[in-house]
Tab-separated table of C-alpha atoms and ligand atoms in Angstrom:
chain	number	residue	atom	x	y	z
A	1	MET	CA	-88.769	121.848	-68.848
A	2	ILE	CA	-86.947	125.085	-68.285
A	3	LYS	CA	-89.762	127.249	-69.634
A	4	ARG	CA	-92.267	125.705	-67.295
A	5	PHE	CA	-94.245	128.858	-66.767
A	6	TRP	CA	-92.616	131.472	-68.897
A	7	GLY	CA	-92.331	132.427	-72.512
A	8	LYS	CA	-94.218	131.330	-75.591
A	9	GLN	CA	-95.658	128.075	-74.277
A	10	ARG	CA	-97.500	129.928	-71.603
A	11	ARG	CA	-98.812	132.531	-73.990
A	12	GLU	CA	-100.607	129.855	-76.014
A	13	ASP	CA	-102.547	128.954	-72.873
A	14	VAL	CA	-103.924	132.467	-72.614
A	15	PRO	CA	-105.429	133.321	-75.999
A	16	SER	CA	-106.859	136.621	-74.786
A	17	ALA	CA	-103.343	138.094	-74.940
A	18	ASP	CA	-103.424	137.707	-78.717
A	19	SER	CA	-106.315	140.107	-79.006
A	20	LEU	CA	-104.149	142.945	-77.738
A	21	THR	CA	-102.704	145.461	-80.127
A	22	LEU	CA	-99.132	144.787	-79.277
A	23	GLN	CA	-97.843	148.079	-80.587
A	24	HIS	CA	-99.827	149.678	-77.777
A	25	VAL	CA	-98.140	147.710	-75.045
A	26	PRO	CA	-96.821	150.185	-72.476
A	27	GLU	CA	-93.091	150.306	-71.876
A	28	HIS	CA	-93.470	150.744	-68.111
A	29	VAL	CA	-96.359	149.437	-66.021
A	30	ALA	CA	-96.548	150.284	-62.313
A	31	ILE	CA	-98.930	148.477	-59.967
A	32	ILE	CA	-100.236	149.328	-56.517
A	33	MET	CA	-100.923	145.784	-55.365
A	34	ASP	CA	-103.734	146.341	-52.887
A	35	GLY	CA	-106.438	144.326	-51.165
A	36	ASN	CA	-104.506	141.380	-49.736
A	37	GLY	CA	-105.924	141.867	-46.249
A	38	ARG	CA	-109.532	142.241	-47.390
A	39	TRP	CA	-109.200	139.245	-49.661
A	40	ALA	CA	-108.069	137.130	-46.689
A	41	LYS	CA	-110.701	138.537	-44.357
A	42	GLY	CA	-113.431	137.656	-46.832
A	43	ARG	CA	-112.278	134.049	-46.615
A	44	GLY	CA	-112.014	133.977	-42.850
A	45	LEU	CA	-108.216	133.851	-43.095
A	46	PRO	CA	-105.580	135.960	-41.322
A	47	ARG	CA	-104.388	139.032	-43.274
A	48	VAL	CA	-100.990	137.478	-43.887
A	49	ALA	CA	-102.625	134.674	-45.867
A	50	GLY	CA	-103.579	137.404	-48.324
A	51	HIS	CA	-99.983	138.546	-48.598
A	52	HIS	CA	-98.875	134.976	-49.195
A	53	SER	CA	-101.459	134.525	-51.895
A	54	GLY	CA	-100.466	137.870	-53.392
A	55	MET	CA	-97.062	136.396	-54.254
A	56	LYS	CA	-98.740	134.138	-56.775
A	57	ALA	CA	-100.310	137.154	-58.409
A	58	VAL	CA	-96.852	138.735	-58.605
A	59	LYS	CA	-95.674	135.702	-60.492
A	60	ARG	CA	-98.691	135.652	-62.833
A	61	VAL	CA	-98.348	139.302	-63.698
A	62	THR	CA	-94.577	139.106	-64.152
A	63	ILE	CA	-95.070	136.287	-66.652
A	64	ALA	CA	-97.826	138.166	-68.444
A	65	ALA	CA	-95.779	141.370	-68.644
A	66	ASN	CA	-92.688	139.519	-69.849
A	67	ASP	CA	-94.679	137.681	-72.508
A	68	LEU	CA	-96.279	140.854	-73.782
A	69	GLY	CA	-92.967	142.654	-74.112
A	70	VAL	CA	-93.451	145.174	-71.328
A	71	LYS	CA	-89.972	146.493	-70.565
A	72	TYR	CA	-90.412	147.676	-66.945
A	73	LEU	CA	-92.791	146.416	-64.271
A	74	THR	CA	-92.738	148.314	-60.974
A	75	LEU	CA	-94.614	146.685	-58.090
A	76	TYR	CA	-95.466	148.616	-54.937
A	77	ALA	CA	-94.711	146.004	-52.291
A	78	PHE	CA	-94.233	148.068	-49.123
A	79	SER	CA	-94.654	151.774	-48.522
A	80	THR	CA	-92.806	154.005	-46.074
A	81	GLU	CA	-96.176	154.273	-44.298
A	82	ASN	CA	-96.716	150.518	-43.994
A	83	TRP	CA	-94.456	150.444	-40.892
A	84	LYS	CA	-97.557	151.654	-39.030
A	85	ARG	CA	-99.021	148.149	-39.264
A	86	PRO	CA	-98.796	145.564	-36.462
A	87	LYS	CA	-95.263	144.229	-36.037
A	88	ALA	CA	-96.277	140.647	-36.848
A	89	GLU	CA	-97.687	141.730	-40.217
A	90	VAL	CA	-94.635	143.865	-41.011
A	91	ASP	CA	-92.338	140.962	-40.085
A	92	PHE	CA	-94.291	138.688	-42.392
A	93	LEU	CA	-94.104	141.175	-45.248
A	94	MET	CA	-90.347	141.539	-44.758
A	95	LYS	CA	-89.927	137.795	-45.249
A	96	LEU	CA	-91.876	137.723	-48.508
A	97	PRO	CA	-89.047	138.810	-50.840
A	98	GLN	CA	-86.941	135.900	-49.545
A	99	GLN	CA	-89.797	133.454	-49.940
A	100	PHE	CA	-90.677	134.703	-53.393
A	101	LEU	CA	-87.118	134.724	-54.654
A	102	GLU	CA	-86.248	131.327	-53.169
A	103	ILE	CA	-88.950	129.822	-55.331
A	104	GLU	CA	-88.752	132.058	-58.390
A	105	LEU	CA	-85.235	133.435	-58.767
A	106	GLU	CA	-83.975	130.589	-60.920
A	107	GLU	CA	-86.812	131.003	-63.367
A	108	LEU	CA	-86.430	134.758	-63.376
A	109	ILE	CA	-82.788	134.268	-64.370
A	110	GLU	CA	-83.678	131.721	-67.056
A	111	ASN	CA	-86.201	134.111	-68.497
A	112	ASN	CA	-83.796	137.023	-68.710
A	113	VAL	CA	-85.670	139.093	-66.106
A	114	GLN	CA	-83.691	141.817	-64.339
A	115	VAL	CA	-84.685	142.294	-60.691
A	116	ARG	CA	-84.281	145.727	-59.141
A	117	MET	CA	-85.272	147.427	-55.920
A	118	MET	CA	-86.508	150.964	-55.409
A	119	GLY	CA	-86.762	152.137	-51.807
A	120	TYR	CA	-84.968	153.031	-48.588
A	121	ARG	CA	-82.637	150.214	-47.689
A	122	SER	CA	-81.352	151.331	-44.312
A	123	GLU	CA	-84.619	150.610	-42.460
A	124	LEU	CA	-85.105	147.166	-43.970
A	125	PRO	CA	-84.031	144.041	-42.045
A	126	PRO	CA	-80.712	142.540	-43.229
A	127	HIS	CA	-82.392	139.328	-44.404
A	128	THR	CA	-84.737	141.298	-46.663
A	129	ILE	CA	-81.882	143.314	-48.142
A	130	ALA	CA	-79.754	140.206	-48.587
A	131	ALA	CA	-82.492	138.425	-50.563
A	132	MET	CA	-83.129	141.450	-52.759
A	133	GLU	CA	-79.442	142.068	-53.355
A	134	GLU	CA	-78.787	138.492	-54.319
A	135	ALA	CA	-81.573	138.720	-56.880
A	136	VAL	CA	-80.347	142.085	-58.162
A	137	VAL	CA	-76.748	140.862	-58.539
A	138	LYS	CA	-77.658	137.519	-60.116
A	139	THR	CA	-79.923	139.147	-62.707
A	140	ALA	CA	-77.891	142.313	-63.311
A	141	ASN	CA	-76.716	141.215	-66.766
A	142	ASN	CA	-80.144	140.107	-67.935
A	143	THR	CA	-81.677	142.190	-70.686
A	144	GLY	CA	-85.374	141.252	-70.511
A	145	LEU	CA	-88.171	142.620	-68.342
A	146	VAL	CA	-87.018	144.861	-65.496
A	147	LEU	CA	-88.944	143.719	-62.405
A	148	ASN	CA	-88.644	146.640	-60.028
A	149	PHE	CA	-89.849	146.122	-56.456
A	150	ALA	CA	-90.817	149.312	-54.632
A	151	LEU	CA	-89.919	148.228	-51.127
A	152	ASN	CA	-89.976	150.738	-48.299
A	153	TYR	CA	-90.709	153.299	-50.978
A	154	GLY	CA	-92.350	156.680	-50.388
A	155	SER	CA	-92.687	159.389	-52.963
A	156	ARG	CA	-92.585	162.372	-50.623
A	157	ALA	CA	-89.427	161.136	-48.901
A	158	GLU	CA	-87.915	160.587	-52.348
A	159	MET	CA	-88.713	164.143	-53.420
A	160	VAL	CA	-87.581	165.694	-50.139
A	161	ASP	CA	-84.254	163.848	-50.476
A	162	ALA	CA	-83.901	165.057	-54.057
A	163	VAL	CA	-84.525	168.653	-52.998
A	164	ARG	CA	-81.980	168.312	-50.177
A	165	ALA	CA	-79.316	166.979	-52.541
A	166	ILE	CA	-80.003	169.743	-55.051
A	167	ALA	CA	-79.909	172.397	-52.309
A	168	ALA	CA	-76.535	171.040	-51.145
A	169	ASP	CA	-75.189	171.268	-54.718
A	170	VAL	CA	-76.364	174.875	-54.922
A	171	ARG	CA	-74.803	175.675	-51.536
A	172	ASP	CA	-71.511	174.132	-52.660
A	173	GLY	CA	-71.535	176.151	-55.867
A	174	LYS	CA	-71.934	173.083	-58.110
A	175	LEU	CA	-75.317	174.138	-59.439
A	176	LYS	CA	-77.129	177.416	-60.102
A	177	PRO	CA	-80.806	177.694	-59.058
A	178	GLU	CA	-81.717	178.632	-62.627
A	179	ASP	CA	-80.194	175.370	-63.877
A	180	ILE	CA	-82.561	173.229	-61.802
A	181	ASP	CA	-84.993	171.569	-64.184
A	182	ASP	CA	-87.024	168.358	-64.537
A	183	ALA	CA	-83.958	166.392	-65.576
A	184	GLU	CA	-81.979	167.602	-62.555
A	185	MET	CA	-84.809	166.551	-60.264
A	186	GLU	CA	-85.074	163.136	-61.959
A	187	ARG	CA	-81.356	162.511	-61.521
A	188	HIS	CA	-81.975	162.477	-57.764
A	189	LEU	CA	-85.078	160.282	-57.689
A	190	LEU	CA	-84.885	156.587	-56.782
A	191	SER	CA	-86.396	155.855	-60.196
A	192	THR	CA	-83.609	157.687	-62.000
A	193	THR	CA	-82.777	154.816	-64.367
A	194	LEU	CA	-86.404	154.155	-65.317
A	195	PRO	CA	-88.733	155.910	-67.733
A	196	ASP	CA	-91.951	157.270	-66.199
A	197	PRO	CA	-94.716	154.679	-65.916
A	198	ASP	CA	-97.037	154.701	-68.923
A	199	LEU	CA	-99.761	152.870	-67.053
A	200	LEU	CA	-100.618	152.691	-63.361
A	201	ILE	CA	-102.844	149.885	-62.137
A	202	ARG	CA	-104.367	149.837	-58.658
A	203	THR	CA	-106.360	146.888	-57.403
A	204	SER	CA	-108.954	146.590	-54.606
A	205	GLY	CA	-111.180	149.522	-55.518
A	206	GLU	CA	-109.170	152.227	-53.750
A	207	LEU	CA	-108.923	155.352	-55.892
A	208	ARG	CA	-105.763	156.981	-54.571
A	209	LEU	CA	-102.012	156.987	-55.053
A	210	SER	CA	-100.934	156.368	-51.441
A	211	ASN	CA	-97.606	158.197	-51.837
A	212	PHE	CA	-96.560	156.224	-54.918
A	213	MET	CA	-94.408	157.818	-57.646
A	214	LEU	CA	-96.129	161.206	-57.449
A	215	TRP	CA	-93.583	162.895	-59.695
A	216	GLN	CA	-93.274	160.042	-62.161
A	217	LEU	CA	-97.029	159.491	-62.612
A	218	ALA	CA	-97.653	163.054	-63.811
A	219	TYR	CA	-98.839	161.879	-67.245
A	220	SER	CA	-99.441	158.180	-66.665
A	221	GLU	CA	-102.702	156.542	-67.631
A	222	LEU	CA	-104.548	155.306	-64.533
A	223	TRP	CA	-106.526	152.083	-64.398
A	224	PHE	CA	-108.426	150.898	-61.356
A	225	THR	CA	-110.166	147.630	-60.625
A	226	ASP	CA	-112.220	146.372	-57.686
A	227	VAL	CA	-110.444	143.017	-57.872
A	228	TYR	CA	-108.277	142.259	-54.834
A	229	TRP	CA	-104.624	141.679	-55.615
A	230	PRO	CA	-104.564	137.919	-54.754
A	231	GLU	CA	-107.245	137.315	-57.382
A	232	PHE	CA	-105.687	139.534	-60.033
A	233	THR	CA	-104.908	137.339	-63.036
A	234	GLU	CA	-103.251	137.784	-66.402
A	235	LYS	CA	-106.755	138.382	-67.811
A	236	HIS	CA	-107.152	141.498	-65.675
A	237	PHE	CA	-103.683	142.588	-66.727
A	238	TYR	CA	-104.576	142.188	-70.415
A	239	GLU	CA	-107.784	144.106	-69.802
A	240	ALA	CA	-105.768	147.014	-68.415
A	241	ILE	CA	-103.316	146.877	-71.313
A	242	ALA	CA	-106.143	146.772	-73.847
A	243	GLU	CA	-107.755	149.803	-72.220
A	244	TYR	CA	-104.402	151.578	-72.226
A	245	GLY	CA	-104.171	150.925	-75.966
A	246	ARG	CA	-107.467	152.753	-76.480
A	247	ARG	CA	-106.428	155.879	-74.588
A	248	ALA	CA	-105.191	159.031	-76.317
A	249	ARG	CA	-102.236	160.505	-74.444
A	250	ARG	CA	-102.048	164.212	-75.091
A	251	TYR	CA	-99.572	165.566	-72.531
A	252	GLY	CA	-101.377	168.872	-72.579
A	253	GLY	CA	-101.295	169.119	-76.360
A	254	LEU	CA	-104.034	168.399	-78.867
B	1	LIG	C1	-101.558	145.353	-50.105
B	1	LIG	O1	-102.630	144.793	-49.423
B	1	LIG	C2	-100.230	144.901	-49.591
B	1	LIG	C3	-99.503	145.905	-48.819
B	1	LIG	C4	-99.886	147.131	-48.627
B	1	LIG	C5	-98.269	145.486	-48.235
B	1	LIG	P1	-103.154	145.372	-48.038
B	1	LIG	O2	-102.413	144.697	-46.947
B	1	LIG	O3	-103.083	146.843	-48.031
B	1	LIG	O4	-104.640	144.870	-48.054
B	1	LIG	P2	-105.917	145.706	-47.593
B	1	LIG	O5	-105.890	146.999	-48.349
B	1	LIG	O6	-105.792	145.900	-46.125
B	1	LIG	O7	-107.075	144.852	-47.978
B	2	LIG	C1	-100.414	151.061	-50.743
B	2	LIG	O1	-101.403	150.323	-50.151
B	2	LIG	C2	-99.064	150.445	-50.481
B	2	LIG	C3	-98.810	149.174	-51.141
B	2	LIG	C4	-99.606	148.558	-51.963
B	2	LIG	C5	-97.528	148.575	-50.856
B	2	LIG	P1	-101.969	150.685	-48.698
B	2	LIG	O2	-102.977	149.671	-48.383
B	2	LIG	O3	-100.846	150.837	-47.748
B	2	LIG	O4	-102.616	152.114	-48.950
B	2	LIG	P2	-103.726	152.906	-48.127
B	2	LIG	O5	-103.272	152.907	-46.692
B	2	LIG	O6	-105.005	152.171	-48.278
B	2	LIG	O7	-103.767	154.251	-48.740
B	3	LIG	MG1	-104.347	148.294	-48.594
């Protein structure tokens, strides 16, 4: 009863997962979940219906990633640029974490998933922060999949903040300019406790990064699909993982 959707029982329902070379499963998968609005429009529905439906895809992919043994799953849920959208849409998006977690938090806990948030908290409404924090606290001791929501996240802001903090350390005599290196930079990024993504997936046919993890994606494998996020299933996820397994990562070497 407890493992209604998660774990081994579910995996048997999706035989295509078995065809994957599991040793090639990426440690960290990041996803730009895009196309909710277009998906809704194509069905004559309001854009927010696409966001609502996108929550189900979040659940599907979380299950699939957990089952496959992916260690970190970062989902781009709201960018620092998404505030430009109409207020009603932004308000709806800000309620989604609550809605998602109200339904799913118990199962996330049961399945050892650790929820985290990566983004600027101060601009988020209190109810959004409260929902995220409850999930983060209640799953903090879990040791399974890290489900990292990029919420009010922007890569340029993240890097500018890192540079500011480093400059302040230099000014205060705590750090010498010649000691600034990749590791120093990474200590100041919002992703500091995470390894770089091995695989980036973007849905909806857009071929851009939209200010997402620009530093961290330096050597990530990129995988794009035309499928809109609400119709992204575990099968698409396995397809991306299988393709990742066929890639040769060279990091500039041979
Ligand atoms: C992704 O879908 C969700 C967010 C950016 C919050 P969109 O809302 O960007 O959907 P499209 O790209 O307009 O179809
Ligand atoms: C990127 O999608 C942000 C998220 C998925 C949260 P957008 O829909 O905001 O990106 P652009 O505007 O098409 O580049
Ligand atoms: Mg979009």
